[in-house]
């Protein structure tokens, strides 16, 4: 109390100005969000600005962000965005006191946000509305809080008493918060995907995945489990908000270089025979020894069957798949029609796809990195050509053809572990989807390479676990692993980073033997 009273009159005015700016910004976002929920949650001003920033982050920076923050990279982005906005808002409030400069800044922000909204991949002209309404409400809030009146007339000095300012501030704050909260509540009511997924019944399949033999899984503590549970499955997506697409609203349009345009909804899909396949999915951003790979049981429909319904022109060489959130991937048509298990998947490990893994439908194409094949929340398949179209990541410099490179990883002993001298089990996994793993070798320091024991192969499209018995001698040792693929091609030693077509090099681990 006294601290506030202790401010000079000018200091108090500055404090008020900054508070007015913050409240005006909260009004823009709160009202904007509420209006957006009624139109399309993707048109919410805060979301529009964040999503635009994500899409325009240089790939090197984004790569570093994914490495550093994992799935928290978006939270970090949100926090820094909110900080910048708060500073800008306080400045707008301070500048508004004599002339409507703050209002002008808000209009500028509105113009930028509307432009960004119109550029969103799913934008309609309606996308401008939440921002426009939000900015107008924000200007009224700013005027009321700085001059006591929403009009643009110049205020009398001291026209706004302390009591009136506090009352107006409380009213504006309550309005902004309740608008945002109502928007959030309404959003979950209108887009209740959790309930939709809980009701979703998977079709039966006459073609289940071949049984998983026990021999694919060496009984070693800490080794990669052959099947990855959905909650431990790595996750990569560019969407700031996980898309909310109900199974009833979902449609898949197949068009472009086809004999006809066809559209599937869930009911039409269910008239086709479903198949189940176990496939190891891998991200191009995986570093040597990294964890961006997982194996799941996918239930779905052969993409070749769906494309046959549309009739693919012989000179179409790219399937450009598009997600409801605008993400795109360009997959070679040959990879879909060459007999491999390329699927439109609707189930993962016996349950509907988890929402974060693409509910209600996504693509899975064995042998290709996810960014060129595994579109989640997929709604559109366009037959086109590599010389005519580019996709989300290829537009940002990543390779347009991206077969998965041979990789191997040591799981145990853990990094920098200390183990007792004598017999030690070294174990891990290796993958080379479409080619399979024919051998794995392990080397201790500069000693000769030794052959590891391979676990049973499930298929050439899944990873293959391995073990090696080491007679460990005291000291610090470096363990290295390399694999040979099913064509006899050894994994290259040469270290390359993930950009632009996947990392290469041998994984190594340093362990201490006592
Ligand atoms: N809609 C959408 N689909 C997407 C992506 C994305 O960002 N958006 N990322 C792709 C990438 S880079 C990978 S590696 C896989 C990851 O799938 P997962 O998150 O289910 O593991 O999804 C692919 N499908
Ligand atoms: Mo990826």
PDB file of N, CA and C in Angstrom, residues 234 281-282 321 327 329 331 357 362-365 368-378:
ATOM      1  N   UNK A 234       7.951 -42.476 -29.415  1.00  0.00           N
ATOM      2  CA  UNK A 234       8.412 -41.109 -29.658  1.00  0.00           C
ATOM      3  C   UNK A 234       7.345 -40.338 -30.440  1.00  0.00           C
ATOM      4  N   UNK A 281       8.856 -47.542 -37.098  1.00  0.00           N
ATOM      5  CA  UNK A 281       8.833 -46.178 -37.636  1.00  0.00           C
ATOM      6  C   UNK A 281      10.077 -45.444 -37.122  1.00  0.00           C
ATOM      7  N   UNK A 282      10.679 -44.610 -37.972  1.00  0.00           N
ATOM      8  CA  UNK A 282      11.912 -43.923 -37.577  1.00  0.00           C
ATOM      9  C   UNK A 282      11.858 -42.472 -38.032  1.00  0.00           C
ATOM     10  N   UNK A 321       0.602 -36.327 -49.287  1.00  0.00           N
ATOM     11  CA  UNK A 321      -0.427 -36.494 -48.255  1.00  0.00           C
ATOM     12  C   UNK A 321      -0.480 -35.236 -47.410  1.00  0.00           C
ATOM     13  N   UNK A 327       0.269 -30.007 -42.396  1.00  0.00           N
ATOM     14  CA  UNK A 327       1.520 -30.722 -42.635  1.00  0.00           C
ATOM     15  C   UNK A 327       1.368 -31.542 -43.916  1.00  0.00           C
ATOM     16  N   UNK A 329       3.506 -34.470 -46.675  1.00  0.00           N
ATOM     17  CA  UNK A 329       4.625 -35.369 -46.926  1.00  0.00           C
ATOM     18  C   UNK A 329       4.518 -35.862 -48.361  1.00  0.00           C
ATOM     19  N   UNK A 331       5.513 -38.883 -50.790  1.00  0.00           N
ATOM     20  CA  UNK A 331       5.970 -40.270 -50.769  1.00  0.00           C
ATOM     21  C   UNK A 331       6.043 -40.800 -52.202  1.00  0.00           C
ATOM     22  N   UNK A 357      -0.872 -39.494 -31.958  1.00  0.00           N
ATOM     23  CA  UNK A 357      -0.264 -40.267 -33.039  1.00  0.00           C
ATOM     24  C   UNK A 357      -1.158 -40.290 -34.277  1.00  0.00           C
ATOM     25  N   UNK A 362      -3.856 -42.132 -40.054  1.00  0.00           N
ATOM     26  CA  UNK A 362      -2.524 -41.670 -40.452  1.00  0.00           C
ATOM     27  C   UNK A 362      -1.938 -42.649 -41.467  1.00  0.00           C
ATOM     28  N   UNK A 363      -0.811 -42.258 -42.049  1.00  0.00           N
ATOM     29  CA  UNK A 363      -0.124 -43.148 -42.976  1.00  0.00           C
ATOM     30  C   UNK A 363       1.054 -43.834 -42.277  1.00  0.00           C
ATOM     31  N   UNK A 364       1.356 -45.047 -42.706  1.00  0.00           N
ATOM     32  CA  UNK A 364       2.544 -45.782 -42.284  1.00  0.00           C
ATOM     33  C   UNK A 364       3.108 -46.447 -43.535  1.00  0.00           C
ATOM     34  N   UNK A 365       4.357 -46.098 -43.873  1.00  0.00           N
ATOM     35  CA  UNK A 365       4.992 -46.703 -45.045  1.00  0.00           C
ATOM     36  C   UNK A 365       6.344 -47.273 -44.610  1.00  0.00           C
ATOM     37  N   UNK A 368      10.599 -45.813 -45.057  1.00  0.00           N
ATOM     38  CA  UNK A 368      10.825 -44.382 -45.308  1.00  0.00           C
ATOM     39  C   UNK A 368      10.724 -43.616 -43.998  1.00  0.00           C
ATOM     40  N   UNK A 369      11.588 -42.615 -43.833  1.00  0.00           N
ATOM     41  CA  UNK A 369      11.499 -41.781 -42.637  1.00  0.00           C
ATOM     42  C   UNK A 369      10.101 -41.155 -42.551  1.00  0.00           C
ATOM     43  N   UNK A 370       9.689 -40.856 -41.306  1.00  0.00           N
ATOM     44  CA  UNK A 370       8.334 -40.363 -41.070  1.00  0.00           C
ATOM     45  C   UNK A 370       7.979 -39.096 -41.822  1.00  0.00           C
ATOM     46  N   UNK A 371       8.970 -38.201 -42.013  1.00  0.00           N
ATOM     47  CA  UNK A 371       8.616 -36.898 -42.598  1.00  0.00           C
ATOM     48  C   UNK A 371       8.248 -36.995 -44.068  1.00  0.00           C
ATOM     49  N   UNK A 372       8.567 -38.109 -44.724  1.00  0.00           N
ATOM     50  CA  UNK A 372       8.158 -38.267 -46.124  1.00  0.00           C
ATOM     51  C   UNK A 372       7.060 -39.320 -46.279  1.00  0.00           C
ATOM     52  N   UNK A 373       6.483 -39.768 -45.167  1.00  0.00           N
ATOM     53  CA  UNK A 373       5.558 -40.892 -45.329  1.00  0.00           C
ATOM     54  C   UNK A 373       4.450 -41.022 -44.291  1.00  0.00           C
ATOM     55  N   UNK A 374       4.687 -40.545 -43.050  1.00  0.00           N
ATOM     56  CA  UNK A 374       3.837 -41.008 -41.946  1.00  0.00           C
ATOM     57  C   UNK A 374       2.808 -39.974 -41.507  1.00  0.00           C
ATOM     58  N   UNK A 375       2.237 -39.241 -42.444  1.00  0.00           N
ATOM     59  CA  UNK A 375       1.313 -38.144 -42.126  1.00  0.00           C
ATOM     60  C   UNK A 375       0.211 -38.555 -41.149  1.00  0.00           C
ATOM     61  N   UNK A 376       0.153 -37.827 -40.039  1.00  0.00           N
ATOM     62  CA  UNK A 376      -0.879 -38.059 -39.022  1.00  0.00           C
ATOM     63  C   UNK A 376      -2.076 -37.167 -39.317  1.00  0.00           C
ATOM     64  N   UNK A 377      -3.255 -37.534 -38.817  1.00  0.00           N
ATOM     65  CA  UNK A 377      -4.497 -36.773 -39.036  1.00  0.00           C
ATOM     66  C   UNK A 377      -4.675 -36.510 -40.545  1.00  0.00           C
ATOM     67  N   UNK A 378      -4.401 -37.537 -41.340  1.00  0.00           N
ATOM     68  CA  UNK A 378      -4.367 -37.351 -42.798  1.00  0.00           C
ATOM     69  C   UNK A 378      -5.781 -37.196 -43.351  1.00  0.00           C
TER      70      UNK A 378
END
